[in-house]
Coordinates of N, CA, C and O in Angstrom, one line a residue:
X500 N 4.8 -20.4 6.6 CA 5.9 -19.5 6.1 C 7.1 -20.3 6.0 O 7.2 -21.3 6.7
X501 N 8.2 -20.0 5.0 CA 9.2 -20.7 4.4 C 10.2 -20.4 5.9 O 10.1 -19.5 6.8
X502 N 11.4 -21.5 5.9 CA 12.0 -20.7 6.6 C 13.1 -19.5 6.2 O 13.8 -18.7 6.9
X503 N 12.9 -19.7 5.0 CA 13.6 -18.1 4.6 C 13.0 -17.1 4.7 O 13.5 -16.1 4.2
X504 N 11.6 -17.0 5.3 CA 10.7 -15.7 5.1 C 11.1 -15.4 6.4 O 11.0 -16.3 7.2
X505 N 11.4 -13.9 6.8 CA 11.7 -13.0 7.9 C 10.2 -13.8 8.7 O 9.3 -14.5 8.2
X506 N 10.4 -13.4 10.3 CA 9.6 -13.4 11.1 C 8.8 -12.2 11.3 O 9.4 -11.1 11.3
X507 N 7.6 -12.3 11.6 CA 6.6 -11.6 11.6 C 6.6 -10.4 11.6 O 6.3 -9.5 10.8
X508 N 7.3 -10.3 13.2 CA 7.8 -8.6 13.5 C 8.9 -8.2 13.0 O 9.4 -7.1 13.1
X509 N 9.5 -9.1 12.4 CA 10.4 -8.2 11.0 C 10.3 -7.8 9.9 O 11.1 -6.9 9.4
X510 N 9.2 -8.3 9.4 CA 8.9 -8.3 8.0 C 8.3 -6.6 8.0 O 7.8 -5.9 8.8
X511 N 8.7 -6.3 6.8 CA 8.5 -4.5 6.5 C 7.0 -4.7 6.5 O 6.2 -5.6 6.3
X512 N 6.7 -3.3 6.9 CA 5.1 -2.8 6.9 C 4.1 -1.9 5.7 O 4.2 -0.7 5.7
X513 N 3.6 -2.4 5.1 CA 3.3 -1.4 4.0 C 1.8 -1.4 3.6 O 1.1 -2.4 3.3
X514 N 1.6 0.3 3.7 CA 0.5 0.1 3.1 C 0.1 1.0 1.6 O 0.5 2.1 1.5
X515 N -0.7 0.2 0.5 CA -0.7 0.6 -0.4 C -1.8 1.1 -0.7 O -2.8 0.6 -0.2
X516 N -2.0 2.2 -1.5 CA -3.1 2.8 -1.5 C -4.1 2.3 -3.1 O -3.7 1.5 -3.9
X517 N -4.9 2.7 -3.1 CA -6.0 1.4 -3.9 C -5.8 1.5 -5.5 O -6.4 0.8 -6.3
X518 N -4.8 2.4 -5.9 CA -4.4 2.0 -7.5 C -3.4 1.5 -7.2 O -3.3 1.3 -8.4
X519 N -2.5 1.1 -6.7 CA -1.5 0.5 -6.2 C -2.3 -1.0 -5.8 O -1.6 -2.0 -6.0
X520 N -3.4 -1.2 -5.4 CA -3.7 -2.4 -5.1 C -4.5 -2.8 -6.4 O -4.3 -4.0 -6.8
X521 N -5.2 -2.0 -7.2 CA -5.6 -2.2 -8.8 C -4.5 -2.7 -9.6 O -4.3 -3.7 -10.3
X522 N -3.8 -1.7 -9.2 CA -2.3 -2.4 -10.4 C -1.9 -3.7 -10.2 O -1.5 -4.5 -11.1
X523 N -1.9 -4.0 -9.0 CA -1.2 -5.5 -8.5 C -2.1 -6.5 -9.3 O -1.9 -7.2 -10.3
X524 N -3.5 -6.4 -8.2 CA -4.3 -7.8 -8.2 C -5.6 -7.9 -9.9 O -5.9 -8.8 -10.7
X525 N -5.8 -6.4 -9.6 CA -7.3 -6.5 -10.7 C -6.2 -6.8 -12.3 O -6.1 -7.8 -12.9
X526 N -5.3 -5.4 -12.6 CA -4.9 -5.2 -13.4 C -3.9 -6.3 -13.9 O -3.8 -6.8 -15.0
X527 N -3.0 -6.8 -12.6 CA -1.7 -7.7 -13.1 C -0.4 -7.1 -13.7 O 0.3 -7.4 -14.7
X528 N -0.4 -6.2 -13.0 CA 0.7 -5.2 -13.9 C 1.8 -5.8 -13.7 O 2.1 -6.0 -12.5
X529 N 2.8 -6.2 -15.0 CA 3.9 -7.3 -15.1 C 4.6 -6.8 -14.4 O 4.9 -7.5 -13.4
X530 N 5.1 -5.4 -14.6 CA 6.2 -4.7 -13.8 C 6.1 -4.9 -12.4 O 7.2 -5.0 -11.9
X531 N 4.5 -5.0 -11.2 CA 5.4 -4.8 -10.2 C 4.5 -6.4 -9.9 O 4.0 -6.7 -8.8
X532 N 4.5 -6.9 -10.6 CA 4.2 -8.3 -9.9 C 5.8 -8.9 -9.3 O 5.7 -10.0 -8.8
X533 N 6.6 -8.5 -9.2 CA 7.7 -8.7 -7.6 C 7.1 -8.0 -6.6 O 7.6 -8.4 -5.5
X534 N 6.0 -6.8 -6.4 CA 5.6 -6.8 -5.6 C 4.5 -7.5 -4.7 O 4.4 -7.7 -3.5
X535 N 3.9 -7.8 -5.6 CA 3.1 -8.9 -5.2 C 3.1 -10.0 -4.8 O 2.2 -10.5 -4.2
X536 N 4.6 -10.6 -5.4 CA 5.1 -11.9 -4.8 C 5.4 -12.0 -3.7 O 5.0 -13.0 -3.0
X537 N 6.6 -10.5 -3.4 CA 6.8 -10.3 -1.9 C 5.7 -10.7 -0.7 O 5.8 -11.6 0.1
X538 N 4.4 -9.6 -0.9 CA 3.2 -9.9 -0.2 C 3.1 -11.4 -0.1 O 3.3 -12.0 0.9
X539 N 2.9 -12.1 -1.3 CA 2.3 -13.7 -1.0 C 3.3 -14.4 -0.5 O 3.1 -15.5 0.0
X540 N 4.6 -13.8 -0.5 CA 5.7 -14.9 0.1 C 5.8 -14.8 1.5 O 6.4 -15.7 2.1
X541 N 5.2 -13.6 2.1 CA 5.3 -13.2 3.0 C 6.6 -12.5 3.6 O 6.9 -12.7 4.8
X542 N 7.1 -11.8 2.8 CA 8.7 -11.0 3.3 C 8.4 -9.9 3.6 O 9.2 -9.1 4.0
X543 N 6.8 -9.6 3.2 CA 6.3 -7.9 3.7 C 5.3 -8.0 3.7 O 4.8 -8.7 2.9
X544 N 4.6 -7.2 4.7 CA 3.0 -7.2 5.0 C 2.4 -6.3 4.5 O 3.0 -5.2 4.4
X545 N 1.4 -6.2 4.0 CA 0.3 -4.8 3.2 C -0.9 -4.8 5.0 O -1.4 -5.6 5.7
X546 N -0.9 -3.5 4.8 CA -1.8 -2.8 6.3 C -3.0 -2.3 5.8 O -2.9 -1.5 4.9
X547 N -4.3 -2.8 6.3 CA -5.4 -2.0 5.8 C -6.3 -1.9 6.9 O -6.0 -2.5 7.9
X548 N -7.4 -1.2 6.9 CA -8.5 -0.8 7.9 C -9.5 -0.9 7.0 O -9.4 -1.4 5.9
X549 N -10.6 -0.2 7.5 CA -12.0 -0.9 7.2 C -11.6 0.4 6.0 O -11.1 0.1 4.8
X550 N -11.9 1.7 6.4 CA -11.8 2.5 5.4 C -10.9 2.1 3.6 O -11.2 2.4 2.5
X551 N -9.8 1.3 4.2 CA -9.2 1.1 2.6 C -10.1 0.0 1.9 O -10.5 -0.3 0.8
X552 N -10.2 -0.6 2.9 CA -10.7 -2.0 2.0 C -12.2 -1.5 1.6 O -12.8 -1.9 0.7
X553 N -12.7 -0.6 2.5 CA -14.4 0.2 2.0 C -14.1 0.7 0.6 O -14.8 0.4 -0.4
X554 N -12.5 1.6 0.2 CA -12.8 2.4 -0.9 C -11.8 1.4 -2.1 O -11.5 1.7 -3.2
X555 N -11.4 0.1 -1.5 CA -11.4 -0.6 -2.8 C -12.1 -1.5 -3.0 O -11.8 -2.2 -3.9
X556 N -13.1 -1.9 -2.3 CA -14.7 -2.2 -2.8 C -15.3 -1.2 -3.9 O -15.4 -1.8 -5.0
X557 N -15.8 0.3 -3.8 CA -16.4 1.0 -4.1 C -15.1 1.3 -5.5 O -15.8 1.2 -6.5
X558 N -14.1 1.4 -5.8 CA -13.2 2.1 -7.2 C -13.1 0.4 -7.5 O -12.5 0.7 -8.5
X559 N -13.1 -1.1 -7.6 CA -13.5 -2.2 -8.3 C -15.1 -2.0 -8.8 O -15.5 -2.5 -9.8
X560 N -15.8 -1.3 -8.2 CA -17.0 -1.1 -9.0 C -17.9 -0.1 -9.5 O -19.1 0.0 -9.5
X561 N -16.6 1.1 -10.1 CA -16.5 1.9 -10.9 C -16.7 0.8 -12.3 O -16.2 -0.3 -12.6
X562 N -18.0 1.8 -13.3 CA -18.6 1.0 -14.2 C -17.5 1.6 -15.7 O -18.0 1.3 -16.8
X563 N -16.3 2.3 -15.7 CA -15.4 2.3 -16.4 C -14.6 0.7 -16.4 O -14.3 0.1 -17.4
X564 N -14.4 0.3 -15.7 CA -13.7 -0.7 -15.1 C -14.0 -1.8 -16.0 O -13.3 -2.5 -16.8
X565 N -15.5 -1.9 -15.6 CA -16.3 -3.4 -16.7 C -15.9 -4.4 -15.7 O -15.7 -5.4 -16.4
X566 N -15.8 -4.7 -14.7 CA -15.4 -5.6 -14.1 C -17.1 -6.4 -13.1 O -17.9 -5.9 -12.3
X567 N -16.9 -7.7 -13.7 CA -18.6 -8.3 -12.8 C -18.7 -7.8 -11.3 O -17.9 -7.2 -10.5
X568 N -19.6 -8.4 -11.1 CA -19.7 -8.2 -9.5 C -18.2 -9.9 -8.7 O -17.2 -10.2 -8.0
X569 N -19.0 -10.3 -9.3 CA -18.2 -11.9 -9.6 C -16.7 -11.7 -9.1 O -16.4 -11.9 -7.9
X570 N -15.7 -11.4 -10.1 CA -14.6 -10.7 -10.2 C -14.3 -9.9 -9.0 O -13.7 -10.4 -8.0
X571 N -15.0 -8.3 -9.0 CA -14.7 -7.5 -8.0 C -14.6 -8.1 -6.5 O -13.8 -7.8 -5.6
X572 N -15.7 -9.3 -6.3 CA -15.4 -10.2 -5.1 C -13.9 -10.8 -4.6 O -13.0 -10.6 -3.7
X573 N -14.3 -11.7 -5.9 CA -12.6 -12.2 -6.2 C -11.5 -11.8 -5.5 O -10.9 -12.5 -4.6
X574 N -11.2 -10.2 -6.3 CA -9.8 -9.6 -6.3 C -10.4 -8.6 -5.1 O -9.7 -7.6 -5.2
X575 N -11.4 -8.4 -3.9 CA -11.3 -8.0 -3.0 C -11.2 -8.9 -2.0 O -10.7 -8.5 -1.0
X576 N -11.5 -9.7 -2.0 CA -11.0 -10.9 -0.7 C -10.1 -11.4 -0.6 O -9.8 -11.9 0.5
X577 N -9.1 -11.6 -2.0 CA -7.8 -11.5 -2.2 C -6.7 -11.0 -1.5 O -5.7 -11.3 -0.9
X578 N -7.4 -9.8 -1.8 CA -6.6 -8.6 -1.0 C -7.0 -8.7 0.2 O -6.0 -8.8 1.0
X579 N -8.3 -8.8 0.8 CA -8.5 -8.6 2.1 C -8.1 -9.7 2.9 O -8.0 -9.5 4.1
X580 N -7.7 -11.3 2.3 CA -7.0 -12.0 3.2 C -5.6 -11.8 3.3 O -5.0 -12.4 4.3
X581 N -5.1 -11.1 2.6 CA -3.5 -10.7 2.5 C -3.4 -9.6 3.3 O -2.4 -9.6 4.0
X582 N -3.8 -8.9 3.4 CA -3.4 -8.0 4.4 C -3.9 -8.0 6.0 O -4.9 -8.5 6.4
X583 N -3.0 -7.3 6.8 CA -3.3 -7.2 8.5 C -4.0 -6.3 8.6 O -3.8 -5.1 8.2
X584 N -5.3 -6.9 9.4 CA -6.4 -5.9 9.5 C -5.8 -5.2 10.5 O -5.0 -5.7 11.4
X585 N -6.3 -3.5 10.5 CA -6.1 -2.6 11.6 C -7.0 -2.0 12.2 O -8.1 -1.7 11.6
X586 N -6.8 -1.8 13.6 CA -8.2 -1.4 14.3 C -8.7 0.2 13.2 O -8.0 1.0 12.5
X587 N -9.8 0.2 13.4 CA -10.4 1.6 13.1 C -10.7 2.4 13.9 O -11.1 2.2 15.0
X588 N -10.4 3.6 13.3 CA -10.6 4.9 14.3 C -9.5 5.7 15.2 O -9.8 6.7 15.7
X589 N -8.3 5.2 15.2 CA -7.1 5.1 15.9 C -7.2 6.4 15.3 O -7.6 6.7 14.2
X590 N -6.7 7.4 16.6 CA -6.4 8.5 16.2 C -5.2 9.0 15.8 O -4.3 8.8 16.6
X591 N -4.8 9.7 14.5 CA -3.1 10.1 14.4 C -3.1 11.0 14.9 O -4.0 11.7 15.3
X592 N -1.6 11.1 15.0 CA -1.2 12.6 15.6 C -1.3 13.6 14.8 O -1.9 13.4 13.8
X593 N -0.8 15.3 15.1 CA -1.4 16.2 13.8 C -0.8 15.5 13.1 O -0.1 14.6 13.6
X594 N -1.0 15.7 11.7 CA -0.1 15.8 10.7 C -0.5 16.6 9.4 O -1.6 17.3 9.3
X595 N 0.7 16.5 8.2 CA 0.4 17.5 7.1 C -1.2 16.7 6.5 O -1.5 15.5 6.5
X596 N -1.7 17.7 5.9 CA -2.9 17.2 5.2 C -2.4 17.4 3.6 O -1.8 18.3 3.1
X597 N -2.8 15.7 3.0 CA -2.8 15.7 1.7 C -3.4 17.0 0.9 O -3.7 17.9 1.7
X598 N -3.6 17.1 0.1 CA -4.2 18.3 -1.1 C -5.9 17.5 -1.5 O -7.0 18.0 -1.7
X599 N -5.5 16.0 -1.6 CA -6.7 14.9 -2.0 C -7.2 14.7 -0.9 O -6.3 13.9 -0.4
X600 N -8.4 14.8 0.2 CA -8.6 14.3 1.0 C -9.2 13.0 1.1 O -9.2 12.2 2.1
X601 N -9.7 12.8 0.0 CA -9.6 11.0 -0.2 C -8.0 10.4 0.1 O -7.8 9.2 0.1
X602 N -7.1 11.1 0.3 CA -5.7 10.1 0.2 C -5.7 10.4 1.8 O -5.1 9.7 2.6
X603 N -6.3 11.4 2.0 CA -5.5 11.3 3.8 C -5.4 9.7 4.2 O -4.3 9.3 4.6
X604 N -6.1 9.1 4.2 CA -6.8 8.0 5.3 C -5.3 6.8 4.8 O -4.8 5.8 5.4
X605 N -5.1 7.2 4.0 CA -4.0 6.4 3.8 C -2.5 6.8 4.6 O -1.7 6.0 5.2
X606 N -2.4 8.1 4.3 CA -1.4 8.7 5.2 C -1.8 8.5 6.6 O -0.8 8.4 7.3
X607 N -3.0 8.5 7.5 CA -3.1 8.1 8.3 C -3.1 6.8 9.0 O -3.3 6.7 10.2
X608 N -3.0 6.0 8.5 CA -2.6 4.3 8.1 C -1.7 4.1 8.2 O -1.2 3.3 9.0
X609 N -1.3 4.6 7.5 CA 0.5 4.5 7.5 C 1.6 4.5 9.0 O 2.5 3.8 9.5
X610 N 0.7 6.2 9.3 CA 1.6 6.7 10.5 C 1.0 5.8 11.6 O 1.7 5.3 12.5
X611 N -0.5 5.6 11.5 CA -0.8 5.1 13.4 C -0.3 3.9 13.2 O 0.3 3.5 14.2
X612 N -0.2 3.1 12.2 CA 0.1 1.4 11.9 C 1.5 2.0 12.1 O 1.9 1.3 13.1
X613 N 2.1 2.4 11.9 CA 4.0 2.1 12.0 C 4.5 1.6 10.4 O 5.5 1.0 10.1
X614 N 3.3 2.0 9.6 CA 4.2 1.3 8.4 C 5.5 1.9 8.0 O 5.8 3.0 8.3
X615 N 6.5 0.9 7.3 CA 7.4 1.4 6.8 C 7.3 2.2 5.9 O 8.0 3.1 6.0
X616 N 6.4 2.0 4.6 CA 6.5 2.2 3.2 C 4.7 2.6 3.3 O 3.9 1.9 4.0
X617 N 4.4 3.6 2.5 CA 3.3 4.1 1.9 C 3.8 3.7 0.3 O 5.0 3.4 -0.1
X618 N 2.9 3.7 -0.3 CA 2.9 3.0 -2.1 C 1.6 3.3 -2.4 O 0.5 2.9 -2.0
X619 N 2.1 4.3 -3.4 CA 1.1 5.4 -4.1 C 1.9 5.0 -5.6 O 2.7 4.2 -5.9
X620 N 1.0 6.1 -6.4 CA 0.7 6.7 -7.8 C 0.2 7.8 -7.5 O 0.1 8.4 -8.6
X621 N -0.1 8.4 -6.7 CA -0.6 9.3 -6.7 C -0.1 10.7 -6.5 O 0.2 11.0 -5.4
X622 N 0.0 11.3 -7.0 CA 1.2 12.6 -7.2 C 0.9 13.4 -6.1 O 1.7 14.0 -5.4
X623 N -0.3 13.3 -6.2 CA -0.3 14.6 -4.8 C 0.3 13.6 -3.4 O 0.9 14.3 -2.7
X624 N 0.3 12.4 -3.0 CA 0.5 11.7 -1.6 C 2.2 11.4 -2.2 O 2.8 11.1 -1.2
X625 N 2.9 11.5 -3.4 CA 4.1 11.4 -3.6 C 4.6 13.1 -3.1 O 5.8 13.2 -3.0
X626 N 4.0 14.1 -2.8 CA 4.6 15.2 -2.3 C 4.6 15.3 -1.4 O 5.0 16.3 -1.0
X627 N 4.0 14.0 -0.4 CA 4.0 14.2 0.7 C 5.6 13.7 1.0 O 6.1 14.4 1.9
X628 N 6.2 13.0 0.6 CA 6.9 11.9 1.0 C 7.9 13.5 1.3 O 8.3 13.4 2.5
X629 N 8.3 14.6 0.9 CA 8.9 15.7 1.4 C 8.7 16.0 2.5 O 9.5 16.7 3.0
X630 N 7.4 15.7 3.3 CA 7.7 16.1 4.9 C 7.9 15.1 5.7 O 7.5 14.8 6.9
X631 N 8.5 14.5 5.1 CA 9.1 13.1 5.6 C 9.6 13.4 7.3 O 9.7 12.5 8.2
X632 N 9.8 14.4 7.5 CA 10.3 15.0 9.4 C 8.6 14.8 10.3 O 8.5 14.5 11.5
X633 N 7.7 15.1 9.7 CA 6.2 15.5 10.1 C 5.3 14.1 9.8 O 4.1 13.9 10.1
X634 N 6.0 13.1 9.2 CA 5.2 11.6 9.0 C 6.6 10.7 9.9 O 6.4 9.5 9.7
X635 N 7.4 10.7 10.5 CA 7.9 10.0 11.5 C 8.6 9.2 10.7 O 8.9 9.9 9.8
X636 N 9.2 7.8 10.5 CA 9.8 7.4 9.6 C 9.4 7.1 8.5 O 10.3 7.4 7.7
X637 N 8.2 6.6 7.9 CA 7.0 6.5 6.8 C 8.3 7.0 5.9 O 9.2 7.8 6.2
X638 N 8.0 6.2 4.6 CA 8.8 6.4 3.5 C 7.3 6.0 2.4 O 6.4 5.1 2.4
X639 N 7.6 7.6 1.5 CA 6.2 7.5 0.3 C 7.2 7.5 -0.8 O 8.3 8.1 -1.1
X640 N 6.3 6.1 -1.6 CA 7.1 5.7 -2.6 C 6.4 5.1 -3.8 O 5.4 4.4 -4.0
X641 N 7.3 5.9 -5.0 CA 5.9 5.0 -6.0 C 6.2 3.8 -5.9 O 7.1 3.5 -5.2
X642 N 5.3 3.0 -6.6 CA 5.7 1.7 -6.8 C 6.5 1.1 -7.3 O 6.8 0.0 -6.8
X643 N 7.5 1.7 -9.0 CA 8.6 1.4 -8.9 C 9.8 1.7 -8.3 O 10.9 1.1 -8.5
X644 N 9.6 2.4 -7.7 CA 10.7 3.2 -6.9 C 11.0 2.0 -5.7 O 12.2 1.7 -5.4
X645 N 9.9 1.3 -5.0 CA 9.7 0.7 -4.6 C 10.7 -1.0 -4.3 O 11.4 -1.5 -3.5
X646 N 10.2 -1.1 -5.5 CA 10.8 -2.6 -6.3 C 11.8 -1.9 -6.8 O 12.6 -2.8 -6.4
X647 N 12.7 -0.9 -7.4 CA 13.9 -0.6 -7.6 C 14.8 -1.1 -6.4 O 15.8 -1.8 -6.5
X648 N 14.2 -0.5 -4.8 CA 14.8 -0.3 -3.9 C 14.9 -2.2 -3.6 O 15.9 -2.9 -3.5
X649 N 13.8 -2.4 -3.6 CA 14.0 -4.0 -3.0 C 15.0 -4.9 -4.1 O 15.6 -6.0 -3.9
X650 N 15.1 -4.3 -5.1 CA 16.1 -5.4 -6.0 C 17.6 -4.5 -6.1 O 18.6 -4.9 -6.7
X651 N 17.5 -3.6 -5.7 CA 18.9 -3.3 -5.6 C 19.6 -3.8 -3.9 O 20.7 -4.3 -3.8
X652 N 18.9 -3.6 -3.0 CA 19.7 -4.3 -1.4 C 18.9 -4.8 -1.0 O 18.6 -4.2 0.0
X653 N 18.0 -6.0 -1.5 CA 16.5 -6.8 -0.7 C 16.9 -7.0 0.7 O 16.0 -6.9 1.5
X654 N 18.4 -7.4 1.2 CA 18.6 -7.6 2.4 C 18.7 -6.3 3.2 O 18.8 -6.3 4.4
X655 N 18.5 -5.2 2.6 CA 18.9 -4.0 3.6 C 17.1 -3.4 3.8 O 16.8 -2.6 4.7
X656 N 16.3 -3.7 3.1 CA 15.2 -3.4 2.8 C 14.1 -3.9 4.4 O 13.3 -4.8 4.3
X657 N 14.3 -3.4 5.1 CA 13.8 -3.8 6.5 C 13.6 -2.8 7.0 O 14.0 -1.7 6.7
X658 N 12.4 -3.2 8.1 CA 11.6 -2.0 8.9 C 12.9 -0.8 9.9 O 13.7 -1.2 10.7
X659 N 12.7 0.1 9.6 CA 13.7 1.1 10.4 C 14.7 1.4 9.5 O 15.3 2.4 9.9
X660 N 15.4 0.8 8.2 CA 16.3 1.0 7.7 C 15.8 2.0 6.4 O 14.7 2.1 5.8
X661 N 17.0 2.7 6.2 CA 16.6 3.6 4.9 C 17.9 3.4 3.8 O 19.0 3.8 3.6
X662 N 17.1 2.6 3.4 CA 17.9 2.1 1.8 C 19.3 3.5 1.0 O 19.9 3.3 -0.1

């Protein structure tokens, strides 16, 4: 790590959910490749458990996609060296249930890990971000919304603070 890159337990916590991790790595989407730099630079961490990295295994090899087996390797070990693995199974506390229950596990990730930032596309887990009182500090954010916030006060952009 550079010594300009925050120290470990400073660095913001985030976890993104698996079109958000399509957009970055498979897709290359120009717009939030500052997010992805962050990740490789190490000024913020992406959080996953077995469950996310299970279901972006399985949506890279969705046969819409066209993507080899070859590839899907690739851009999932990619990702899975980049991110801090999380125990499995950790129980959350109640909380509101998504509408998608494919997205819970992400909102549950979020809260037991202490992430800062959830990072969606997903409209239904973007309505979550309104019981923001019932997810504890967790901030749900699209992705540009995201990178808006980090390039408007990058230095205020730290775990516990709200932009």
């Amino acid at each position: 790590m550079s010594p300009a890159s925050p120290s470990p337990a400073s660095r913001p916590r985030w976890v993104l959910d698996t079109n958000v991790v399509l957009d970055l790595y498979m897709f290359e989407e120009p717009s939030l490749q500052p997010l992805a730099r962050v990740l490789a630079e190490g000024r913020a961490v992406a959080l996953a458990n077995s469950a996310t990295l299970d279901e972006l295994a399985r949506v890279l090899a969705y046969p819409q996609f066209k993507v080899d087996e070859a590839r899907q390797a690739v851009i999932h070990a990619r990702y899975a060296a980049l991110v801090e693995r999380q125990a499995d199974g950790l129980e959350a506390p109640p909380l509101p249930q998504c509408r998608d229950r494919d997205d819970q596990k992400f909102i549950e990730l979020a809260v037991t890990a202490q992430a800062d930032w959830l990072l969606s596309k997903d409209k239904l887990v973007l309505k979550m971000a309104r019981r923001r009182g019932s997810l504890g500090d967790l901030r749900i954010l699209a992705p540009l919304s995201a990178l808006a916030l980090l390039e408007a006060e990058p230095t205020k952009v730290q775990p516990g603070t709200a932009p």
